[in-house]
């Protein structure tokens, strides 16, 4: 089956949070911090709004969200006229 890649919608939040928790558990970040669902929720909302220069995409197959990716775009520190992007997370 072919996945549809699209911008996240508010109704995707529960699936994104589930995948975000799983991503955290596999990332090794638990060595220095704990998972905080309100923090991830705020991050997803901020990135999805587009105000922060970010985007959250989801992969959907037959109506089920099966993957996610987020990135942010910001001015390059050495030349503010140049934009660069950075992946925040990727999970499939």
PDB file of N, CA and C in Angstrom:
ATOM      1  N   UNK A   1       0.826  -1.182   0.000  1.00  0.00           N
ATOM      2  CA  UNK A   1       0.000   0.000   0.000  1.00  0.00           C
ATOM      3  C   UNK A   1       0.874   1.250   0.000  1.00  0.00           C
ATOM      4  N   UNK A   2       0.360   2.267  -0.602  1.00  0.00           N
ATOM      5  CA  UNK A   2       1.087   3.523  -0.731  1.00  0.00           C
ATOM      6  C   UNK A   2       0.672   4.474   0.397  1.00  0.00           C
ATOM      7  N   UNK A   3       1.666   5.106   1.011  1.00  0.00           N
ATOM      8  CA  UNK A   3       1.399   6.076   2.068  1.00  0.00           C
ATOM      9  C   UNK A   3       1.164   7.454   1.469  1.00  0.00           C
ATOM     10  N   UNK A   4       0.241   8.179   2.070  1.00  0.00           N
ATOM     11  CA  UNK A   4       0.040   9.582   1.736  1.00  0.00           C
ATOM     12  C   UNK A   4       0.822  10.405   2.751  1.00  0.00           C
ATOM     13  N   UNK A   5       1.638  11.314   2.283  1.00  0.00           N
ATOM     14  CA  UNK A   5       2.384  12.226   3.149  1.00  0.00           C
ATOM     15  C   UNK A   5       1.641  13.552   3.122  1.00  0.00           C
ATOM     16  N   UNK A   6       1.294  14.043   4.307  1.00  0.00           N
ATOM     17  CA  UNK A   6       0.530  15.292   4.378  1.00  0.00           C
ATOM     18  C   UNK A   6       0.881  16.059   5.656  1.00  0.00           C
ATOM     19  N   UNK A   7       0.476  17.328   5.707  1.00  0.00           N
ATOM     20  CA  UNK A   7       0.633  18.124   6.919  1.00  0.00           C
ATOM     21  C   UNK A   7      -0.242  17.523   8.014  1.00  0.00           C
ATOM     22  N   UNK A   8       0.246  17.572   9.236  1.00  0.00           N
ATOM     23  CA  UNK A   8      -0.543  17.051  10.347  1.00  0.00           C
ATOM     24  C   UNK A   8      -1.772  17.932  10.571  1.00  0.00           C
ATOM     25  N   UNK A   9      -2.787  17.306  11.161  1.00  0.00           N
ATOM     26  CA  UNK A   9      -4.022  17.993  11.522  1.00  0.00           C
ATOM     27  C   UNK A   9      -4.266  17.778  13.017  1.00  0.00           C
ATOM     28  N   UNK A  10      -5.084  18.595  13.642  1.00  0.00           N
ATOM     29  CA  UNK A  10      -5.332  18.439  15.075  1.00  0.00           C
ATOM     30  C   UNK A  10      -5.769  17.022  15.476  1.00  0.00           C
ATOM     31  N   UNK A  11      -6.516  16.373  14.636  1.00  0.00           N
ATOM     32  CA  UNK A  11      -6.985  15.019  14.968  1.00  0.00           C
ATOM     33  C   UNK A  11      -5.864  13.976  14.922  1.00  0.00           C
ATOM     34  N   UNK A  12      -4.691  14.343  14.446  1.00  0.00           N
ATOM     35  CA  UNK A  12      -3.535  13.438  14.414  1.00  0.00           C
ATOM     36  C   UNK A  12      -2.744  13.473  15.719  1.00  0.00           C
ATOM     37  N   UNK A  13      -3.064  14.401  16.612  1.00  0.00           N
ATOM     38  CA  UNK A  13      -2.233  14.621  17.792  1.00  0.00           C
ATOM     39  C   UNK A  13      -2.032  13.363  18.628  1.00  0.00           C
ATOM     40  N   UNK A  14      -3.088  12.593  18.881  1.00  0.00           N
ATOM     41  CA  UNK A  14      -2.946  11.384  19.716  1.00  0.00           C
ATOM     42  C   UNK A  14      -1.959  10.404  19.096  1.00  0.00           C
ATOM     43  N   UNK A  15      -2.047  10.188  17.794  1.00  0.00           N
ATOM     44  CA  UNK A  15      -1.120   9.266  17.119  1.00  0.00           C
ATOM     45  C   UNK A  15       0.302   9.809  17.151  1.00  0.00           C
ATOM     46  N   UNK A  16       0.452  11.114  16.961  1.00  0.00           N
ATOM     47  CA  UNK A  16       1.785  11.728  16.987  1.00  0.00           C
ATOM     48  C   UNK A  16       2.394  11.598  18.377  1.00  0.00           C
ATOM     49  N   UNK A  17       1.586  11.806  19.413  1.00  0.00           N
ATOM     50  CA  UNK A  17       2.093  11.658  20.782  1.00  0.00           C
ATOM     51  C   UNK A  17       2.521  10.222  21.065  1.00  0.00           C
ATOM     52  N   UNK A  18       1.740   9.255  20.606  1.00  0.00           N
ATOM     53  CA  UNK A  18       2.123   7.840  20.789  1.00  0.00           C
ATOM     54  C   UNK A  18       3.446   7.541  20.101  1.00  0.00           C
ATOM     55  N   UNK A  19       3.579   7.996  18.857  1.00  0.00           N
ATOM     56  CA  UNK A  19       4.827   7.763  18.133  1.00  0.00           C
ATOM     57  C   UNK A  19       5.974   8.549  18.756  1.00  0.00           C
ATOM     58  N   UNK A  20       5.681   9.750  19.253  1.00  0.00           N
ATOM     59  CA  UNK A  20       6.706  10.566  19.903  1.00  0.00           C
ATOM     60  C   UNK A  20       7.251   9.898  21.157  1.00  0.00           C
ATOM     61  N   UNK A  21       6.361   9.269  21.929  1.00  0.00           N
ATOM     62  CA  UNK A  21       6.791   8.544  23.126  1.00  0.00           C
ATOM     63  C   UNK A  21       7.685   7.367  22.725  1.00  0.00           C
ATOM     64  N   UNK A  22       7.287   6.650  21.689  1.00  0.00           N
ATOM     65  CA  UNK A  22       8.083   5.515  21.217  1.00  0.00           C
ATOM     66  C   UNK A  22       9.437   5.988  20.675  1.00  0.00           C
ATOM     67  N   UNK A  23       9.421   7.089  19.924  1.00  0.00           N
ATOM     68  CA  UNK A  23      10.665   7.668  19.416  1.00  0.00           C
ATOM     69  C   UNK A  23      11.600   7.992  20.579  1.00  0.00           C
ATOM     70  N   UNK A  24      11.062   8.644  21.612  1.00  0.00           N
ATOM     71  CA  UNK A  24      11.867   9.012  22.775  1.00  0.00           C
ATOM     72  C   UNK A  24      12.496   7.779  23.421  1.00  0.00           C
ATOM     73  N   UNK A  25      11.717   6.720  23.580  1.00  0.00           N
ATOM     74  CA  UNK A  25      12.214   5.502  24.222  1.00  0.00           C
ATOM     75  C   UNK A  25      13.365   4.871  23.454  1.00  0.00           C
ATOM     76  N   UNK A  26      13.365   5.027  22.141  1.00  0.00           N
ATOM     77  CA  UNK A  26      14.414   4.439  21.309  1.00  0.00           C
ATOM     78  C   UNK A  26      15.579   5.401  21.024  1.00  0.00           C
ATOM     79  N   UNK A  27      15.420   6.666  21.385  1.00  0.00           N
ATOM     80  CA  UNK A  27      16.402   7.682  21.004  1.00  0.00           C
ATOM     81  C   UNK A  27      17.638   7.724  21.888  1.00  0.00           C
ATOM     82  N   UNK A  28      17.548   7.178  23.083  1.00  0.00           N
ATOM     83  CA  UNK A  28      18.659   7.280  24.023  1.00  0.00           C
ATOM     84  C   UNK A  28      18.615   8.549  24.864  1.00  0.00           C
ATOM     85  N   UNK A  29      17.647   9.414  24.596  1.00  0.00           N
ATOM     86  CA  UNK A  29      17.543  10.660  25.348  1.00  0.00           C
ATOM     87  C   UNK A  29      17.179  10.447  26.816  1.00  0.00           C
ATOM     88  N   UNK A  30      16.669   9.274  27.144  1.00  0.00           N
ATOM     89  CA  UNK A  30      16.300   9.001  28.539  1.00  0.00           C
ATOM     90  C   UNK A  30      17.522   8.964  29.452  1.00  0.00           C
ATOM     91  N   UNK A  31      18.714   8.960  28.870  1.00  0.00           N
ATOM     92  CA  UNK A  31      19.933   9.000  29.687  1.00  0.00           C
ATOM     93  C   UNK A  31      20.079  10.331  30.401  1.00  0.00           C
ATOM     94  N   UNK A  32      19.450  11.400  29.876  1.00  0.00           N
ATOM     95  CA  UNK A  32      19.629  12.703  30.499  1.00  0.00           C
ATOM     96  C   UNK A  32      18.337  13.464  30.786  1.00  0.00           C
ATOM     97  N   UNK A  33      17.171  12.906  30.442  1.00  0.00           N
ATOM     98  CA  UNK A  33      15.906  13.572  30.732  1.00  0.00           C
ATOM     99  C   UNK A  33      14.770  12.562  30.719  1.00  0.00           C
ATOM    100  N   UNK A  34      13.593  13.005  31.084  1.00  0.00           N
ATOM    101  CA  UNK A  34      12.409  12.151  31.068  1.00  0.00           C
ATOM    102  C   UNK A  34      11.451  12.651  29.992  1.00  0.00           C
ATOM    103  N   UNK A  35      10.595  11.757  29.547  1.00  0.00           N
ATOM    104  CA  UNK A  35       9.579  12.119  28.563  1.00  0.00           C
ATOM    105  C   UNK A  35       8.501  12.950  29.248  1.00  0.00           C
ATOM    106  N   UNK A  36       8.108  14.062  28.638  1.00  0.00           N
ATOM    107  CA  UNK A  36       7.082  14.936  29.186  1.00  0.00           C
ATOM    108  C   UNK A  36       6.046  15.214  28.097  1.00  0.00           C
ATOM    109  N   UNK A  37       4.887  14.556  28.196  1.00  0.00           N
ATOM    110  CA  UNK A  37       3.874  14.668  27.155  1.00  0.00           C
ATOM    111  C   UNK A  37       3.380  16.105  26.939  1.00  0.00           C
ATOM    112  N   UNK A  38       3.181  16.910  28.001  1.00  0.00           N
ATOM    113  CA  UNK A  38       2.784  18.303  27.741  1.00  0.00           C
ATOM    114  C   UNK A  38       3.825  19.083  26.923  1.00  0.00           C
ATOM    115  N   UNK A  39       5.086  18.794  27.136  1.00  0.00           N
ATOM    116  CA  UNK A  39       6.131  19.466  26.346  1.00  0.00           C
ATOM    117  C   UNK A  39       6.055  19.058  24.886  1.00  0.00           C
ATOM    118  N   UNK A  40       5.881  17.762  24.627  1.00  0.00           N
ATOM    119  CA  UNK A  40       5.765  17.307  23.240  1.00  0.00           C
ATOM    120  C   UNK A  40       4.506  17.875  22.597  1.00  0.00           C
ATOM    121  N   UNK A  41       3.410  17.912  23.341  1.00  0.00           N
ATOM    122  CA  UNK A  41       2.167  18.481  22.811  1.00  0.00           C
ATOM    123  C   UNK A  41       2.379  19.936  22.406  1.00  0.00           C
ATOM    124  N   UNK A  42       3.003  20.725  23.278  1.00  0.00           N
ATOM    125  CA  UNK A  42       3.264  22.135  22.965  1.00  0.00           C
ATOM    126  C   UNK A  42       4.174  22.269  21.751  1.00  0.00           C
ATOM    127  N   UNK A  43       5.171  21.401  21.641  1.00  0.00           N
ATOM    128  CA  UNK A  43       6.090  21.433  20.498  1.00  0.00           C
ATOM    129  C   UNK A  43       5.339  21.139  19.208  1.00  0.00           C
ATOM    130  N   UNK A  44       4.501  20.102  19.211  1.00  0.00           N
ATOM    131  CA  UNK A  44       3.739  19.723  18.013  1.00  0.00           C
ATOM    132  C   UNK A  44       2.812  20.866  17.600  1.00  0.00           C
ATOM    133  N   UNK A  45       2.122  21.459  18.565  1.00  0.00           N
ATOM    134  CA  UNK A  45       1.204  22.560  18.252  1.00  0.00           C
ATOM    135  C   UNK A  45       1.971  23.747  17.670  1.00  0.00           C
ATOM    136  N   UNK A  46       3.101  24.098  18.273  1.00  0.00           N
ATOM    137  CA  UNK A  46       3.893  25.229  17.773  1.00  0.00           C
ATOM    138  C   UNK A  46       4.418  24.965  16.367  1.00  0.00           C
ATOM    139  N   UNK A  47       4.963  23.763  16.144  1.00  0.00           N
ATOM    140  CA  UNK A  47       5.498  23.445  14.820  1.00  0.00           C
ATOM    141  C   UNK A  47       4.389  23.382  13.773  1.00  0.00           C
ATOM    142  N   UNK A  48       3.243  22.838  14.142  1.00  0.00           N
ATOM    143  CA  UNK A  48       2.132  22.697  13.200  1.00  0.00           C
ATOM    144  C   UNK A  48       1.513  24.034  12.827  1.00  0.00           C
ATOM    145  N   UNK A  49       1.632  25.008  13.709  1.00  0.00           N
ATOM    146  CA  UNK A  49       1.029  26.317  13.439  1.00  0.00           C
ATOM    147  C   UNK A  49       1.758  27.070  12.336  1.00  0.00           C
ATOM    148  N   UNK A  50       3.022  26.701  12.093  1.00  0.00           N
ATOM    149  CA  UNK A  50       3.812  27.375  11.076  1.00  0.00           C
ATOM    150  C   UNK A  50       4.438  28.670  11.567  1.00  0.00           C
ATOM    151  N   UNK A  51       4.003  29.168  12.711  1.00  0.00           N
ATOM    152  CA  UNK A  51       4.527  30.424  13.252  1.00  0.00           C
ATOM    153  C   UNK A  51       5.996  30.279  13.622  1.00  0.00           C
ATOM    154  N   UNK A  52       6.386  29.112  14.093  1.00  0.00           N
ATOM    155  CA  UNK A  52       7.755  28.883  14.548  1.00  0.00           C
ATOM    156  C   UNK A  52       8.718  28.569  13.409  1.00  0.00           C
ATOM    157  N   UNK A  53       8.226  28.564  12.183  1.00  0.00           N
ATOM    158  CA  UNK A  53       9.071  28.186  11.054  1.00  0.00           C
ATOM    159  C   UNK A  53       9.161  26.684  10.900  1.00  0.00           C
ATOM    160  N   UNK A  54       8.282  25.970  11.580  1.00  0.00           N
ATOM    161  CA  UNK A  54       8.336  24.515  11.550  1.00  0.00           C
ATOM    162  C   UNK A  54       7.200  23.894  10.777  1.00  0.00           C
ATOM    163  N   UNK A  55       7.302  22.594  10.644  1.00  0.00           N
ATOM    164  CA  UNK A  55       6.265  21.815   9.985  1.00  0.00           C
ATOM    165  C   UNK A  55       6.264  20.413  10.590  1.00  0.00           C
ATOM    166  N   UNK A  56       5.070  19.835  10.703  1.00  0.00           N
ATOM    167  CA  UNK A  56       4.929  18.438  11.116  1.00  0.00           C
ATOM    168  C   UNK A  56       4.185  17.733   9.995  1.00  0.00           C
ATOM    169  N   UNK A  57       4.792  16.690   9.465  1.00  0.00           N
ATOM    170  CA  UNK A  57       4.183  15.879   8.420  1.00  0.00           C
ATOM    171  C   UNK A  57       3.854  14.510   8.986  1.00  0.00           C
ATOM    172  N   UNK A  58       2.815  13.885   8.447  1.00  0.00           N
ATOM    173  CA  UNK A  58       2.489  12.514   8.833  1.00  0.00           C
ATOM    174  C   UNK A  58       2.394  11.657   7.583  1.00  0.00           C
ATOM    175  N   UNK A  59       2.646  10.374   7.778  1.00  0.00           N
ATOM    176  CA  UNK A  59       2.434   9.373   6.731  1.00  0.00           C
ATOM    177  C   UNK A  59       1.178   8.607   7.121  1.00  0.00           C
ATOM    178  N   UNK A  60       0.259   8.488   6.182  1.00  0.00           N
ATOM    179  CA  UNK A  60      -1.029   7.855   6.456  1.00  0.00           C
ATOM    180  C   UNK A  60      -1.272   6.745   5.437  1.00  0.00           C
ATOM    181  N   UNK A  61      -1.681   5.596   5.934  1.00  0.00           N
ATOM    182  CA  UNK A  61      -2.055   4.475   5.069  1.00  0.00           C
ATOM    183  C   UNK A  61      -3.444   4.019   5.478  1.00  0.00           C
ATOM    184  N   UNK A  62      -4.355   4.011   4.543  1.00  0.00           N
ATOM    185  CA  UNK A  62      -5.733   3.582   4.782  1.00  0.00           C
ATOM    186  C   UNK A  62      -6.344   4.256   6.002  1.00  0.00           C
ATOM    187  N   UNK A  63      -6.106   5.560   6.150  1.00  0.00           N
ATOM    188  CA  UNK A  63      -6.691   6.312   7.240  1.00  0.00           C
ATOM    189  C   UNK A  63      -5.964   6.227   8.560  1.00  0.00           C
ATOM    190  N   UNK A  64      -4.879   5.461   8.638  1.00  0.00           N
ATOM    191  CA  UNK A  64      -4.116   5.317   9.878  1.00  0.00           C
ATOM    192  C   UNK A  64      -2.780   6.044   9.759  1.00  0.00           C
ATOM    193  N   UNK A  65      -2.481   6.879  10.752  1.00  0.00           N
ATOM    194  CA  UNK A  65      -1.203   7.584  10.780  1.00  0.00           C
ATOM    195  C   UNK A  65      -0.131   6.596  11.228  1.00  0.00           C
ATOM    196  N   UNK A  66       0.854   6.360  10.352  1.00  0.00           N
ATOM    197  CA  UNK A  66       1.871   5.336  10.619  1.00  0.00           C
ATOM    198  C   UNK A  66       3.288   5.908  10.717  1.00  0.00           C
ATOM    199  N   UNK A  67       3.439   7.198  10.518  1.00  0.00           N
ATOM    200  CA  UNK A  67       4.756   7.814  10.592  1.00  0.00           C
ATOM    201  C   UNK A  67       4.632   9.312  10.742  1.00  0.00           C
ATOM    202  N   UNK A  68       5.742   9.926  11.141  1.00  0.00           N
ATOM    203  CA  UNK A  68       5.734  11.374  11.325  1.00  0.00           C
ATOM    204  C   UNK A  68       7.143  11.918  11.135  1.00  0.00           C
ATOM    205  N   UNK A  69       7.203  13.184  10.820  1.00  0.00           N
ATOM    206  CA  UNK A  69       8.481  13.887  10.709  1.00  0.00           C
ATOM    207  C   UNK A  69       8.215  15.349  11.022  1.00  0.00           C
ATOM    208  N   UNK A  70       9.196  15.981  11.641  1.00  0.00           N
ATOM    209  CA  UNK A  70       9.084  17.411  11.920  1.00  0.00           C
ATOM    210  C   UNK A  70      10.420  18.076  11.647  1.00  0.00           C
ATOM    211  N   UNK A  71      10.340  19.306  11.183  1.00  0.00           N
ATOM    212  CA  UNK A  71      11.559  20.074  10.954  1.00  0.00           C
ATOM    213  C   UNK A  71      11.261  21.544  11.214  1.00  0.00           C
ATOM    214  N   UNK A  72      12.321  22.294  11.329  1.00  0.00           N
ATOM    215  CA  UNK A  72      12.209  23.730  11.546  1.00  0.00           C
ATOM    216  C   UNK A  72      13.197  24.425  10.609  1.00  0.00           C
ATOM    217  N   UNK A  73      12.805  25.568  10.116  1.00  0.00           N
ATOM    218  CA  UNK A  73      13.651  26.376   9.239  1.00  0.00           C
ATOM    219  C   UNK A  73      13.965  27.678   9.973  1.00  0.00           C
ATOM    220  N   UNK A  74      15.218  28.081   9.922  1.00  0.00           N
ATOM    221  CA  UNK A  74      15.637  29.281  10.642  1.00  0.00           C
ATOM    222  C   UNK A  74      16.841  29.901   9.943  1.00  0.00           C
ATOM    223  N   UNK A  75      17.123  31.186  10.239  1.00  0.00           N
ATOM    224  CA  UNK A  75      18.276  31.848   9.625  1.00  0.00           C
ATOM    225  C   UNK A  75      19.590  31.211  10.087  1.00  0.00           C
ATOM    226  N   UNK A  76      20.509  31.063   9.161  1.00  0.00           N
ATOM    227  CA  UNK A  76      21.829  30.523   9.450  1.00  0.00           C
ATOM    228  C   UNK A  76      22.610  31.526  10.295  1.00  0.00           C
ATOM    229  N   UNK A  77      23.259  31.037  11.329  1.00  0.00           N
ATOM    230  CA  UNK A  77      23.937  31.937  12.268  1.00  0.00           C
ATOM    231  C   UNK A  77      25.022  32.798  11.620  1.00  0.00           C
ATOM    232  N   UNK A  78      25.686  32.310  10.584  1.00  0.00           N
ATOM    233  CA  UNK A  78      26.798  33.041   9.973  1.00  0.00           C
ATOM    234  C   UNK A  78      26.347  33.976   8.852  1.00  0.00           C
ATOM    235  N   UNK A  79      25.098  33.810   8.418  1.00  0.00           N
ATOM    236  CA  UNK A  79      24.555  34.683   7.382  1.00  0.00           C
ATOM    237  C   UNK A  79      23.036  34.645   7.510  1.00  0.00           C
ATOM    238  N   UNK A  80      22.484  35.623   8.183  1.00  0.00           N
ATOM    239  CA  UNK A  80      21.051  35.655   8.473  1.00  0.00           C
ATOM    240  C   UNK A  80      20.181  35.735   7.210  1.00  0.00           C
ATOM    241  N   UNK A  81      20.796  35.985   6.065  1.00  0.00           N
ATOM    242  CA  UNK A  81      20.047  36.021   4.811  1.00  0.00           C
ATOM    243  C   UNK A  81      19.866  34.624   4.219  1.00  0.00           C
ATOM    244  N   UNK A  82      20.490  33.642   4.829  1.00  0.00           N
ATOM    245  CA  UNK A  82      20.404  32.261   4.361  1.00  0.00           C
ATOM    246  C   UNK A  82      19.594  31.441   5.346  1.00  0.00           C
ATOM    247  N   UNK A  83      18.579  30.747   4.857  1.00  0.00           N
ATOM    248  CA  UNK A  83      17.778  29.879   5.708  1.00  0.00           C
ATOM    249  C   UNK A  83      18.322  28.454   5.656  1.00  0.00           C
ATOM    250  N   UNK A  84      18.282  27.789   6.788  1.00  0.00           N
ATOM    251  CA  UNK A  84      18.650  26.378   6.843  1.00  0.00           C
ATOM    252  C   UNK A  84      17.547  25.628   7.582  1.00  0.00           C
ATOM    253  N   UNK A  85      17.520  24.335   7.416  1.00  0.00           N
ATOM    254  CA  UNK A  85      16.520  23.506   8.080  1.00  0.00           C
ATOM    255  C   UNK A  85      17.173  22.453   8.934  1.00  0.00           C
ATOM    256  N   UNK A  86      16.429  22.010   9.930  1.00  0.00           N
ATOM    257  CA  UNK A  86      16.923  20.953  10.815  1.00  0.00           C
ATOM    258  C   UNK A  86      15.785  20.006  11.141  1.00  0.00           C
ATOM    259  N   UNK A  87      16.070  18.729  11.036  1.00  0.00           N
ATOM    260  CA  UNK A  87      15.120  17.707  11.433  1.00  0.00           C
ATOM    261  C   UNK A  87      15.005  17.720  12.957  1.00  0.00           C
ATOM    262  N   UNK A  88      13.788  17.610  13.449  1.00  0.00           N
ATOM    263  CA  UNK A  88      13.569  17.502  14.892  1.00  0.00           C
ATOM    264  C   UNK A  88      13.321  16.043  15.258  1.00  0.00           C
ATOM    265  N   UNK A  89      12.465  15.386  14.486  1.00  0.00           N
ATOM    266  CA  UNK A  89      12.263  13.954  14.668  1.00  0.00           C
ATOM    267  C   UNK A  89      11.715  13.323  13.396  1.00  0.00           C
ATOM    268  N   UNK A  90      11.927  12.021  13.298  1.00  0.00           N
ATOM    269  CA  UNK A  90      11.454  11.220  12.182  1.00  0.00           C
ATOM    270  C   UNK A  90      11.121   9.859  12.730  1.00  0.00           C
ATOM    271  N   UNK A  91       9.909   9.376  12.487  1.00  0.00           N
ATOM    272  CA  UNK A  91       9.497   8.074  13.008  1.00  0.00           C
ATOM    273  C   UNK A  91       8.539   7.416  12.039  1.00  0.00           C
ATOM    274  N   UNK A  92       8.823   6.182  11.660  1.00  0.00           N
ATOM    275  CA  UNK A  92       7.936   5.402  10.798  1.00  0.00           C
ATOM    276  C   UNK A  92       7.772   4.030  11.432  1.00  0.00           C
TER     277      UNK A  92
END
